[in-house]
């Protein structure tokens, strides 16, 4: 089965450090989402792309978060500088777009900022 | 502000019982999706409903999309311990194709 690959699986970093999370979407999928999941807030939409173009990143703290798709096989989410409140599981999901199709999620990156 | 309200948030029942989970919103969606998430993994798509009033069945699971495309329900018949997990509904907004999730229903089926 085709899958969405996220790296790293786990990341522990110190406050103030830069963190980069990577996502390899399924080949042929033109829509990519980034979500953050915490027990308190559930799944929050951070940003999403269509055909590599950012459509909406209003869910991200702009001063420290950035999301890019340098090519069709890679999406990145960067946090600089990281803060303890950024500790969460970050998920990437990809899909073919359109309202009839669902999305495939990666296994997530568990980020802990100490 | 939670755009999709799921209820109940927690549900613990005995094996063999039936249950219904609800997903409500004041917004109209082009489609409504249901996912199930296991600990340590990402959500996995169960079903997508597109047409108002649509009903889809997946073995013992029945999904319904409201006539106005603002709400949905998931009904499980004769629940089994293997049904335990976090069930999430997600609405896809028309035009922008933005997918937003409800808070989820944490379901526990006791043997």
CSV table of C-alpha atoms in Angstrom, one decimal:
chain,number,residue,atom,x,y,z
A,1,UNK,CA,0.0,0.0,0.0
A,2,UNK,CA,1.2,3.5,-0.8
A,3,UNK,CA,1.9,5.5,2.4
A,4,UNK,CA,2.8,9.0,3.6
A,5,UNK,CA,6.3,9.0,5.2
A,6,UNK,CA,7.1,11.4,8.0
A,7,UNK,CA,10.5,11.9,9.5
A,8,UNK,CA,11.7,12.0,12.2
A,9,UNK,CA,9.3,9.8,14.2
A,10,UNK,CA,10.3,11.4,17.5
A,11,UNK,CA,12.2,14.6,18.2
A,12,UNK,CA,13.4,16.0,21.5
A,13,UNK,CA,14.9,19.4,21.4
A,14,UNK,CA,15.8,22.3,23.7
A,15,UNK,CA,13.8,25.5,23.7
A,16,UNK,CA,15.1,28.0,21.1
A,17,UNK,CA,16.4,25.4,18.7
A,18,UNK,CA,15.2,25.0,15.1
A,19,UNK,CA,13.1,22.0,14.3
A,20,UNK,CA,12.4,20.7,10.8
A,21,UNK,CA,9.9,18.0,10.1
A,22,UNK,CA,9.6,16.3,6.7
A,23,UNK,CA,6.8,14.6,4.8
A,24,UNK,CA,6.9,12.5,1.6
A,25,UNK,CA,3.3,12.5,0.2
A,26,UNK,CA,2.0,9.7,-1.9
A,27,UNK,CA,3.1,10.0,-5.5
A,28,UNK,CA,0.4,11.6,-7.6
A,29,UNK,CA,-1.4,13.3,-4.6
A,30,UNK,CA,-1.7,17.0,-5.3
A,31,UNK,CA,-3.0,18.1,-1.9
A,32,UNK,CA,-1.0,18.1,1.3
A,33,UNK,CA,-2.1,19.1,4.8
A,34,UNK,CA,-0.1,19.7,8.0
A,35,UNK,CA,-1.9,19.2,11.4
A,36,UNK,CA,-0.9,19.4,15.0
A,37,UNK,CA,-2.5,17.1,17.6
A,38,UNK,CA,-2.7,17.7,21.3
A,39,UNK,CA,-5.0,16.2,23.9
A,40,UNK,CA,-6.4,19.7,24.7
A,41,UNK,CA,-6.9,21.0,21.1
A,42,UNK,CA,-7.3,17.8,19.1
A,43,UNK,CA,-6.3,18.0,15.4
A,44,UNK,CA,-5.5,21.6,14.4
A,45,UNK,CA,-5.0,22.5,10.8
A,46,UNK,CA,-1.7,24.4,10.4
A,47,UNK,CA,-1.3,24.7,6.6
A,48,UNK,CA,-2.2,23.1,3.3
A,49,UNK,CA,-0.9,23.0,-0.3
A,50,UNK,CA,-2.4,22.3,-3.7
A,51,UNK,CA,0.0,21.5,-6.5
A,52,UNK,CA,2.8,22.7,-4.2
A,53,UNK,CA,1.3,26.1,-3.8
A,54,UNK,CA,0.3,27.2,-0.3
A,55,UNK,CA,-3.4,27.8,0.0
A,56,UNK,CA,-3.9,28.6,3.6
A,57,UNK,CA,-1.5,28.8,6.5
A,58,UNK,CA,-3.7,30.9,8.8
A,59,UNK,CA,-3.5,28.1,11.5
A,60,UNK,CA,0.2,28.6,12.0
A,61,UNK,CA,2.0,31.1,14.3
A,62,UNK,CA,3.6,33.1,11.5
A,63,UNK,CA,6.5,34.4,13.6
A,64,UNK,CA,8.0,31.0,14.2
A,65,UNK,CA,6.4,28.4,11.9
A,66,UNK,CA,6.9,28.0,8.1
A,67,UNK,CA,5.7,25.4,5.7
A,68,UNK,CA,7.1,24.7,2.2
A,69,UNK,CA,6.9,22.2,-0.6
A,70,UNK,CA,10.2,22.5,-2.4
A,71,UNK,CA,9.1,19.7,-4.8
A,72,UNK,CA,6.2,17.3,-5.3
A,73,UNK,CA,7.9,14.6,-3.2
A,74,UNK,CA,8.7,16.7,-0.1
A,75,UNK,CA,6.8,19.0,2.3
A,76,UNK,CA,8.6,20.6,5.3
A,77,UNK,CA,7.4,22.2,8.5
A,78,UNK,CA,9.9,24.3,10.3
A,79,UNK,CA,9.8,25.8,13.7
A,80,UNK,CA,12.3,28.5,14.7
A,81,UNK,CA,12.7,29.1,17.5
A,82,UNK,CA,10.9,26.2,19.2
A,83,UNK,CA,9.0,26.7,22.5
A,84,UNK,CA,7.7,24.2,25.1
A,85,UNK,CA,4.1,24.9,24.0
A,86,UNK,CA,5.0,23.5,20.5
A,87,UNK,CA,5.3,20.0,22.0
A,88,UNK,CA,2.7,17.9,20.2
A,89,UNK,CA,2.4,15.3,17.5
A,90,UNK,CA,2.6,16.8,14.0
A,91,UNK,CA,0.8,15.0,11.1
A,92,UNK,CA,1.1,15.3,7.4
A,93,UNK,CA,-1.7,14.0,5.1
A,94,UNK,CA,-1.9,13.8,1.4
A,95,UNK,CA,-4.8,13.2,-1.1
A,96,UNK,CA,-5.8,13.5,-4.7
A,97,UNK,CA,-8.0,16.5,-4.0
A,98,UNK,CA,-11.7,16.8,-4.8
A,99,UNK,CA,-14.5,16.3,-2.3
A,100,UNK,CA,-15.1,12.6,-3.0
A,101,UNK,CA,-11.7,11.4,-1.8
A,102,UNK,CA,-10.3,11.1,1.7
A,103,UNK,CA,-6.7,11.6,2.8
A,104,UNK,CA,-3.9,9.4,3.9
A,105,UNK,CA,-2.0,10.4,7.0
A,106,UNK,CA,1.6,9.7,8.0
A,107,UNK,CA,2.5,8.2,11.4
A,108,UNK,CA,3.4,11.6,12.7
A,109,UNK,CA,6.4,13.3,14.3
A,110,UNK,CA,6.2,13.5,18.1
A,111,UNK,CA,7.9,16.7,19.1
A,112,UNK,CA,9.0,17.4,22.7
A,113,UNK,CA,10.5,20.8,23.4
A,114,UNK,CA,12.2,21.0,26.8
B,1,UNK,CA,-13.8,27.9,18.1
B,2,UNK,CA,-14.6,24.3,17.3
B,3,UNK,CA,-16.4,24.2,13.9
B,4,UNK,CA,-17.3,20.6,14.2
B,5,UNK,CA,-18.8,19.3,17.4
B,6,UNK,CA,-18.6,15.6,18.2
B,7,UNK,CA,-20.6,13.9,20.9
B,8,UNK,CA,-20.1,12.1,23.1
B,9,UNK,CA,-16.4,12.9,23.7
B,10,UNK,CA,-16.0,9.6,25.6
B,11,UNK,CA,-18.0,6.4,25.5
B,12,UNK,CA,-17.4,3.2,27.3
B,13,UNK,CA,-19.8,0.3,26.7
B,14,UNK,CA,-20.0,-3.5,26.9
B,15,UNK,CA,-19.3,-5.8,24.0
B,16,UNK,CA,-22.4,-6.5,22.0
B,17,UNK,CA,-24.1,-3.1,22.6
B,18,UNK,CA,-25.0,-0.6,19.9
B,19,UNK,CA,-23.8,3.0,19.9
B,20,UNK,CA,-24.1,6.2,17.9
B,21,UNK,CA,-21.6,9.0,17.6
B,22,UNK,CA,-22.7,12.5,16.3
B,23,UNK,CA,-20.9,15.2,14.4
B,24,UNK,CA,-22.6,18.6,14.1
B,25,UNK,CA,-21.8,21.9,12.6
B,26,UNK,CA,-23.5,25.1,11.5
B,27,UNK,CA,-21.5,25.0,8.3
B,28,UNK,CA,-22.3,23.3,5.0
B,29,UNK,CA,-19.6,20.9,3.8
B,30,UNK,CA,-19.0,19.5,0.3
B,31,UNK,CA,-18.2,16.1,2.0
B,32,UNK,CA,-17.9,14.6,5.5
B,33,UNK,CA,-15.2,12.1,6.3
B,34,UNK,CA,-14.8,9.7,9.2
B,35,UNK,CA,-11.4,8.5,10.5
B,36,UNK,CA,-10.3,6.1,13.2
B,37,UNK,CA,-7.0,6.6,15.0
B,38,UNK,CA,-5.1,4.1,17.1
B,39,UNK,CA,-2.5,5.1,19.7
B,40,UNK,CA,0.8,6.2,18.1
B,41,UNK,CA,-0.5,6.2,14.6
B,42,UNK,CA,-2.2,8.7,12.2
B,43,UNK,CA,-5.9,8.7,11.5
B,44,UNK,CA,-7.1,6.2,8.9
B,45,UNK,CA,-10.0,7.0,6.6
B,46,UNK,CA,-13.1,4.9,7.1
B,47,UNK,CA,-15.6,6.5,4.8
B,48,UNK,CA,-16.4,9.7,2.8
B,49,UNK,CA,-20.0,10.8,2.4
B,50,UNK,CA,-20.8,13.4,-0.2
B,51,UNK,CA,-24.6,13.6,-0.9
B,52,UNK,CA,-27.1,15.0,1.6
B,53,UNK,CA,-29.0,12.1,3.1
B,54,UNK,CA,-26.4,9.6,2.0
B,55,UNK,CA,-26.0,6.4,4.0
B,56,UNK,CA,-22.9,4.1,3.7
B,57,UNK,CA,-22.3,0.8,5.4
B,58,UNK,CA,-19.0,-0.7,6.3
B,59,UNK,CA,-19.7,-4.1,7.9
B,60,UNK,CA,-21.2,-3.2,11.3
B,61,UNK,CA,-20.6,0.5,10.9
B,62,UNK,CA,-23.3,2.8,9.3
B,63,UNK,CA,-22.5,6.3,8.3
B,64,UNK,CA,-25.1,9.0,7.5
B,65,UNK,CA,-24.8,12.5,6.1
B,66,UNK,CA,-27.5,14.9,7.1
B,67,UNK,CA,-29.9,16.2,4.4
B,68,UNK,CA,-28.5,19.7,4.7
B,69,UNK,CA,-24.8,18.5,4.6
B,70,UNK,CA,-24.1,20.0,8.1
B,71,UNK,CA,-24.1,16.9,10.2
B,72,UNK,CA,-23.3,13.2,10.2
B,73,UNK,CA,-23.6,10.2,12.4
B,74,UNK,CA,-21.7,6.9,12.9
B,75,UNK,CA,-23.7,3.9,14.2
B,76,UNK,CA,-21.9,0.8,15.3
B,77,UNK,CA,-24.0,-2.4,15.8
B,78,UNK,CA,-22.9,-5.1,18.2
B,79,UNK,CA,-19.7,-3.4,19.2
B,80,UNK,CA,-16.6,-5.5,19.6
B,81,UNK,CA,-13.4,-4.8,21.6
B,82,UNK,CA,-11.6,-4.3,18.3
B,83,UNK,CA,-13.7,-1.3,17.7
B,84,UNK,CA,-11.9,0.5,20.5
B,85,UNK,CA,-10.2,3.7,19.3
B,86,UNK,CA,-10.5,7.4,18.6
B,87,UNK,CA,-13.2,8.2,16.0
B,88,UNK,CA,-12.8,11.6,14.2
B,89,UNK,CA,-15.2,13.3,11.8
B,90,UNK,CA,-13.8,15.8,9.4
B,91,UNK,CA,-15.6,18.3,7.1
B,92,UNK,CA,-14.3,19.5,3.8
B,93,UNK,CA,-15.3,23.1,3.0
B,94,UNK,CA,-16.6,23.8,-0.5
B,95,UNK,CA,-14.3,25.8,-2.7
B,96,UNK,CA,-11.3,26.1,-0.4
B,97,UNK,CA,-11.1,22.4,0.1
B,98,UNK,CA,-10.1,22.9,3.7
B,99,UNK,CA,-10.4,19.8,5.9
B,100,UNK,CA,-11.2,20.5,9.5
B,101,UNK,CA,-11.7,17.9,12.3
B,102,UNK,CA,-13.9,17.5,15.3
B,103,UNK,CA,-12.5,16.9,18.7
B,104,UNK,CA,-13.1,13.1,18.4
B,105,UNK,CA,-14.9,10.4,20.3
B,106,UNK,CA,-12.8,8.1,22.4
B,107,UNK,CA,-14.6,4.8,22.3
B,108,UNK,CA,-13.8,1.9,24.6
B,109,UNK,CA,-15.5,-1.5,24.2
B,110,UNK,CA,-15.2,-3.7,27.2
B,111,UNK,CA,-15.2,-7.5,26.8
